[in-house]
Short mmCIF file of C-alpha atoms in Angstrom, two decimals:
data_model
loop_
_atom_site.label_atom_id
_atom_site.label_comp_id
_atom_site.label_asym_id
_atom_site.label_seq_id
_atom_site.Cartn_x
_atom_site.Cartn_y
_atom_site.Cartn_z
CA UNK A 285 -38.59 -119.42 -61.96
CA UNK A 286 -40.70 -121.39 -59.43
CA UNK A 287 -41.69 -118.13 -57.60
CA UNK A 288 -42.76 -116.60 -60.90
CA UNK A 289 -45.02 -119.63 -61.62
CA UNK A 290 -46.43 -120.33 -58.23
CA UNK A 291 -44.88 -119.08 -54.91
CA UNK A 292 -44.27 -121.87 -52.37
CA UNK A 293 -46.13 -121.73 -49.12
CA UNK A 294 -42.81 -122.05 -47.24
CA UNK A 295 -39.12 -122.65 -47.76
CA UNK A 296 -36.96 -125.00 -45.72
CA UNK A 297 -33.28 -124.34 -45.62
CA UNK A 298 -30.43 -125.28 -43.23
CA UNK A 299 -29.58 -123.02 -40.22
CA UNK A 300 -27.37 -120.08 -40.95
CA UNK A 301 -23.79 -120.88 -41.12
CA UNK A 302 -20.58 -118.94 -40.21
CA UNK A 303 -19.12 -117.23 -43.19
CA UNK A 304 -16.39 -114.73 -44.11
CA UNK A 305 -13.36 -113.68 -42.08
CA UNK A 306 -15.37 -112.61 -39.19
CA UNK A 307 -17.22 -116.01 -39.14
CA UNK A 308 -20.54 -114.28 -38.64
CA UNK A 309 -23.72 -116.18 -39.12
CA UNK A 310 -24.83 -115.78 -42.72
CA UNK A 311 -28.27 -116.65 -44.36
CA UNK A 312 -28.24 -118.86 -47.47
CA UNK A 313 -29.20 -117.36 -50.83
CA UNK A 314 -32.34 -119.35 -50.61
CA UNK A 315 -33.30 -117.83 -47.29
CA UNK A 316 -32.45 -114.34 -48.59
CA UNK A 317 -34.67 -114.74 -51.61
CA UNK A 318 -37.51 -116.17 -49.63
CA UNK A 319 -37.38 -113.30 -47.16
CA UNK A 320 -37.25 -110.71 -49.98
CA UNK A 321 -40.40 -112.20 -51.61
CA UNK A 322 -42.32 -112.68 -48.32
CA UNK A 323 -42.20 -116.50 -48.23
CA UNK A 324 -42.15 -118.18 -44.81
CA UNK A 325 -38.75 -119.57 -43.87
CA UNK A 326 -38.16 -122.66 -41.74
CA UNK A 327 -34.70 -123.66 -40.63
CA UNK A 328 -34.94 -126.85 -38.43
CA UNK A 329 -31.71 -128.47 -37.28
CA UNK A 330 -33.42 -131.75 -38.10
CA UNK A 331 -36.77 -132.92 -39.43
CA UNK A 332 -36.66 -135.71 -36.99
CA UNK A 333 -37.66 -133.10 -34.40
CA UNK A 334 -41.34 -133.49 -33.58
CA UNK A 335 -41.94 -129.72 -33.32
CA UNK A 336 -40.35 -129.14 -36.73
CA UNK A 337 -42.66 -131.97 -38.23
CA UNK A 338 -45.75 -130.32 -36.57
CA UNK A 339 -44.85 -126.93 -38.01
CA UNK A 340 -44.46 -128.54 -41.49
CA UNK A 341 -47.67 -130.56 -41.11
CA UNK A 342 -49.53 -127.37 -40.27
CA UNK A 343 -48.78 -126.10 -43.77
CA UNK A 344 -50.72 -129.14 -45.29
CA UNK A 345 -48.36 -129.22 -48.30
CA UNK A 346 -49.33 -130.70 -51.69
CA UNK A 347 -45.77 -131.32 -52.71
CA UNK A 348 -42.32 -130.93 -51.08
CA UNK A 349 -39.39 -130.27 -53.38
CA UNK A 350 -35.72 -130.44 -52.35
CA UNK A 351 -32.59 -129.29 -54.08
CA UNK A 352 -29.15 -129.72 -52.45
CA UNK A 353 -30.87 -129.62 -49.04
CA UNK A 354 -28.15 -131.82 -47.48
CA UNK A 355 -30.43 -133.71 -45.03
CA UNK A 356 -32.34 -136.91 -45.40
CA UNK A 357 -36.09 -136.68 -44.91
CA UNK A 358 -37.65 -139.12 -42.41
CA UNK A 359 -40.45 -141.30 -43.55
CA UNK A 360 -42.94 -139.25 -41.62
CA UNK A 361 -42.07 -136.23 -43.73
CA UNK A 362 -41.89 -138.23 -47.00
CA UNK A 363 -45.54 -139.34 -46.34
CA UNK A 364 -46.85 -135.91 -45.52
CA UNK A 365 -47.43 -134.11 -48.89
CA UNK A 366 -50.36 -135.25 -51.09
CA UNK A 367 -48.02 -135.84 -54.00
CA UNK A 368 -44.95 -136.87 -51.99
CA UNK A 369 -41.55 -135.34 -52.11
CA UNK A 370 -39.46 -134.55 -55.17
CA UNK A 371 -35.70 -134.12 -55.34
CA UNK A 372 -33.71 -132.39 -58.06
CA UNK A 373 -30.40 -134.21 -58.22
CA UNK A 374 -27.33 -133.04 -60.32
CA UNK A 375 -26.52 -136.27 -62.09
CA UNK A 376 -28.08 -138.88 -64.39
CA UNK A 377 -29.24 -141.36 -61.59
CA UNK A 378 -28.31 -143.98 -60.63
CA UNK A 379 -24.81 -142.64 -61.46
CA UNK A 380 -23.32 -140.44 -58.75
CA UNK A 381 -25.80 -140.77 -55.88
CA UNK A 382 -24.68 -138.58 -52.88
CA UNK A 383 -23.28 -135.24 -51.92
CA UNK A 384 -20.82 -134.44 -54.75
CA UNK A 385 -22.27 -135.57 -58.06
CA UNK A 386 -20.93 -132.61 -60.00
CA UNK A 387 -17.38 -133.03 -58.78
CA UNK A 388 -17.33 -136.84 -59.24
CA UNK A 389 -18.56 -136.55 -62.81
CA UNK A 390 -15.70 -134.23 -63.69
CA UNK A 391 -13.15 -136.38 -61.73
CA UNK A 392 -14.21 -139.55 -63.55
CA UNK A 393 -13.96 -137.82 -67.02
CA UNK A 394 -17.70 -138.33 -67.72
CA UNK A 395 -18.66 -137.02 -71.13
CA UNK A 396 -22.10 -135.93 -69.93
CA UNK A 397 -24.18 -135.39 -66.82
CA UNK A 398 -27.58 -133.80 -66.13
CA UNK A 399 -30.49 -133.41 -63.82
CA UNK A 400 -32.67 -136.13 -62.40
CA UNK A 401 -36.05 -135.40 -60.94
CA UNK A 402 -36.90 -138.18 -58.59
CA UNK A 403 -39.74 -139.23 -56.21
CA UNK A 404 -37.91 -139.37 -52.89
CA UNK A 405 -37.83 -142.42 -50.62
CA UNK A 406 -36.01 -143.12 -47.50
CA UNK A 407 -32.69 -143.95 -49.22
CA UNK A 408 -29.91 -141.72 -50.39
CA UNK A 409 -30.98 -140.63 -53.93
CA UNK A 410 -32.56 -144.12 -54.55
CA UNK A 411 -36.08 -142.97 -55.46
CA UNK A 412 -37.75 -143.67 -58.76
CA UNK A 413 -37.00 -141.10 -61.56
CA UNK A 414 -39.70 -138.91 -62.98
CA UNK A 415 -37.83 -136.83 -65.60
CA UNK A 416 -34.23 -136.26 -66.68
CA UNK A 417 -32.29 -133.93 -68.91
CA UNK A 418 -28.74 -134.33 -70.02
CA UNK A 419 -25.89 -132.08 -71.03
CA UNK A 420 -22.32 -132.56 -72.22
CA UNK A 421 -19.44 -131.64 -69.91
CA UNK A 422 -17.08 -129.15 -71.61
CA UNK A 423 -13.39 -130.17 -71.49
CA UNK A 424 -12.40 -127.08 -69.61
CA UNK A 425 -15.49 -126.60 -67.46
CA UNK A 426 -15.01 -126.51 -63.61
CA UNK A 427 -17.50 -127.54 -61.00
CA UNK A 428 -18.68 -124.00 -60.38
CA UNK A 429 -19.44 -123.30 -63.98
CA UNK A 430 -21.05 -126.78 -64.57
CA UNK A 431 -23.11 -126.24 -61.30
CA UNK A 432 -24.53 -123.00 -62.64
CA UNK A 433 -25.62 -124.58 -65.90
CA UNK A 434 -27.19 -127.48 -64.06
CA UNK A 435 -29.09 -125.13 -61.75
CA UNK A 436 -30.71 -123.41 -64.79
CA UNK A 437 -31.49 -126.84 -66.28
CA UNK A 438 -33.06 -127.97 -62.94
CA UNK A 439 -35.26 -124.86 -62.84
CA UNK A 440 -36.61 -125.59 -66.34
CA UNK A 441 -37.10 -129.33 -65.64
CA UNK A 442 -39.04 -128.50 -62.37
CA UNK A 443 -41.27 -125.98 -64.22
CA UNK A 444 -41.97 -128.73 -66.89
CA UNK A 445 -42.74 -131.38 -64.18
CA UNK A 446 -45.14 -128.94 -62.34
CA UNK A 447 -47.05 -128.21 -65.47
CA UNK A 448 -47.33 -132.00 -66.27
CA UNK A 449 -48.48 -132.62 -62.61
CA UNK A 450 -51.17 -129.96 -63.01
CA UNK A 451 -52.38 -131.45 -66.29
CA UNK A 452 -52.09 -134.96 -64.79
CA UNK A 453 -49.77 -136.15 -67.53
CA UNK A 454 -46.51 -136.87 -65.65
CA UNK A 455 -44.88 -139.97 -66.92
CA UNK A 456 -44.75 -143.12 -64.83
CA UNK A 457 -41.69 -142.98 -62.55
CA UNK A 458 -38.86 -145.35 -63.48
CA UNK A 459 -37.12 -147.48 -60.84
CA UNK A 460 -33.33 -147.07 -60.64
CA UNK A 461 -31.00 -149.91 -61.43
CA UNK A 462 -29.05 -150.39 -58.20
CA UNK A 463 -26.51 -152.53 -59.93
CA UNK A 464 -25.44 -149.44 -62.04
CA UNK A 465 -25.26 -147.07 -59.05
CA UNK A 466 -22.15 -145.07 -58.11
CA UNK A 467 -21.55 -142.97 -54.94
CA UNK A 468 -20.44 -139.37 -54.72
CA UNK A 469 -19.16 -138.90 -51.20
CA UNK A 470 -18.97 -135.75 -49.12
CA UNK A 471 -15.83 -133.78 -50.10
CA UNK A 472 -13.05 -133.11 -47.69
CA UNK A 473 -10.41 -130.39 -48.10
CA UNK A 474 -7.70 -133.07 -48.16
CA UNK A 475 -9.25 -134.57 -51.27
CA UNK A 476 -8.00 -131.59 -53.25
CA UNK A 477 -4.34 -132.23 -52.66
CA UNK A 478 -2.41 -132.89 -55.86
CA UNK A 479 -0.30 -136.02 -55.99
CA UNK A 480 2.28 -135.42 -58.68
CA UNK A 481 2.74 -139.24 -59.07
CA UNK A 482 -0.67 -139.33 -60.68
CA UNK A 483 -1.44 -138.91 -64.40
CA UNK A 484 -1.49 -135.27 -65.50
CA UNK A 485 -4.95 -135.81 -67.08
CA UNK A 486 -6.32 -136.85 -63.73
CA UNK A 487 -4.71 -133.98 -61.91
CA UNK A 488 -6.19 -131.47 -64.49
CA UNK A 489 -9.63 -132.98 -63.77
CA UNK A 490 -8.99 -132.58 -60.00
CA UNK A 491 -8.25 -128.87 -60.49
CA UNK A 492 -11.57 -128.47 -62.42
CA UNK A 493 -13.61 -130.60 -59.94
CA UNK A 494 -12.47 -128.67 -56.90
CA UNK A 495 -12.94 -125.22 -58.21
CA UNK A 496 -14.42 -123.16 -56.57
CA UNK A 497 -14.24 -125.36 -53.37
CA UNK A 498 -12.05 -126.56 -51.73
CA UNK A 499 -9.57 -125.68 -54.49
CA UNK A 500 -6.77 -127.91 -55.57
CA UNK A 501 -3.40 -127.47 -53.91
CA UNK A 502 0.05 -128.91 -54.20
CA UNK A 503 3.67 -128.45 -53.30
CA UNK A 504 5.89 -126.92 -55.99
CA UNK A 505 9.53 -125.89 -55.41
CA UNK A 506 8.95 -126.22 -51.60
CA UNK A 507 6.01 -123.84 -51.61
CA UNK A 508 2.36 -124.80 -51.24
CA UNK A 509 0.12 -123.16 -53.83
CA UNK A 510 -3.55 -123.33 -54.68
CA UNK A 511 -4.32 -124.18 -58.36
CA UNK A 512 -7.44 -122.68 -60.03
CA UNK A 513 -6.77 -123.47 -63.60
CA UNK A 514 -4.46 -125.97 -65.32
CA UNK A 515 -4.22 -128.33 -68.28
CA UNK A 516 -2.36 -131.59 -69.05
CA UNK A 517 0.40 -131.44 -71.55
CA UNK A 518 2.65 -134.22 -73.05
CA UNK A 519 6.12 -134.51 -71.53
CA UNK A 520 8.16 -135.67 -74.60
CA UNK A 521 11.47 -135.05 -73.03
CA UNK A 522 12.71 -133.91 -69.59
CA UNK A 523 16.05 -133.32 -67.94
CA UNK A 524 17.87 -136.43 -66.70
CA UNK A 525 16.75 -137.22 -63.18
CA UNK A 526 13.33 -135.45 -63.41
CA UNK A 527 10.85 -136.94 -60.94
CA UNK A 528 7.14 -136.17 -60.36
CA UNK A 529 6.73 -132.80 -58.75
CA UNK A 530 9.76 -131.25 -60.32
CA UNK A 531 9.30 -127.81 -61.77
CA UNK A 532 9.83 -127.71 -65.53
CA UNK A 533 9.16 -124.28 -66.63
CA UNK A 534 11.82 -122.37 -68.57
CA UNK A 535 11.92 -118.85 -70.04
CA UNK A 536 10.38 -117.48 -73.15
CA UNK A 537 7.89 -119.95 -74.68
CA UNK A 538 5.24 -121.07 -72.15
CA UNK A 539 2.18 -119.28 -70.73
CA UNK A 540 1.95 -121.79 -67.76
CA UNK A 541 4.10 -123.28 -65.08
CA UNK A 542 4.80 -126.94 -65.89
CA UNK A 543 5.20 -129.58 -63.21
CA UNK A 544 6.26 -133.19 -64.04
CA UNK A 545 3.66 -135.84 -63.14
CA UNK A 546 3.63 -139.65 -63.10
CA UNK A 547 2.58 -139.31 -66.73
CA UNK A 548 2.87 -136.15 -68.70
CA UNK A 549 3.03 -132.71 -67.07
CA UNK A 550 0.50 -130.29 -65.54
CA UNK A 551 0.64 -126.85 -66.97
CA UNK A 552 -0.65 -124.41 -64.31
CA UNK A 553 -2.38 -121.30 -65.70
CA UNK A 554 -3.76 -119.63 -62.49
CA UNK A 555 -2.61 -120.06 -58.92
CA UNK A 556 -2.40 -118.42 -55.53
CA UNK A 557 0.08 -118.51 -52.66
CA UNK A 558 -0.98 -118.32 -49.03
CA UNK A 559 -1.87 -114.63 -48.15
CA UNK A 560 -1.59 -113.42 -51.74
CA UNK A 561 -4.11 -112.79 -54.50
CA UNK A 562 -4.92 -115.18 -57.31
CA UNK A 563 -2.81 -114.53 -60.35
CA UNK A 564 -2.03 -115.87 -63.86
CA UNK A 565 1.05 -118.01 -64.30
CA UNK A 566 2.56 -115.17 -66.40
CA UNK A 567 2.15 -112.83 -63.47
CA UNK A 568 3.69 -115.32 -61.15
CA UNK A 569 6.66 -115.92 -63.27
CA UNK A 570 7.25 -112.17 -63.55
CA UNK A 571 7.31 -111.96 -59.74
CA UNK A 572 9.30 -115.17 -59.39
CA UNK A 573 11.84 -115.35 -62.14
CA UNK A 574 13.62 -118.20 -60.40
CA UNK A 575 10.75 -120.45 -61.39
CA UNK A 576 11.74 -119.96 -65.01
CA UNK A 577 14.42 -122.46 -64.62
#
């Protein structure tokens, strides 16, 4: 959308990272699109590097826009563009500043989230907010699906802001209320481990928040599985001696695999064992009839 409106003079993206089974260096989608459309690509390890800053300065930018860039910009870079630096952040700031706003919104059970366009400063997502747009979070929406929707919203919001900038009618930026701020930390793979002692509602949100990465996982019947889709269900009655983590599924009347939790049960609808393909719970139960109870 930005390219259609006015192509940037250059694109900054992080260095190529290893990807796939062969761990070969792979360019980001941003780099691929920039190369396909003839836009200059810069991939500095850090913008604190004087040479990287000189290269950026040579472009004489009017505006620098970041989205999920992953690196803090030093003050020398923030001061470089005529109109400063903007950041598109996937939350309604000051809620969920940091690296994982989409996942944290789902984990917390937030009813809505959105996009904030802010004027960047030296802090972590602390700059004044120029524009926002909000959206409800669907009850069964995972992080990947929500992220795709927010990306489309961000593109539309940026186009609106650029038009307002051109017409000199951007609203006055609004300072964030630091007292209302919450932090969205960098996600680790271990964060996705399911603790069956927790409430099933929380575990279902965990499954949604960590899909597509790093994917929730847990131990069921002495086997570690990855869980891609699940829902909480009430546990009105259970066999005597049932403890969190016990397999509850029995034959004939469920589409999922139920596991007892600290409160309620988690019904798993899609899962994967190590070295196997993803499959529905129905397929799994056909292959593992002993899990039917």
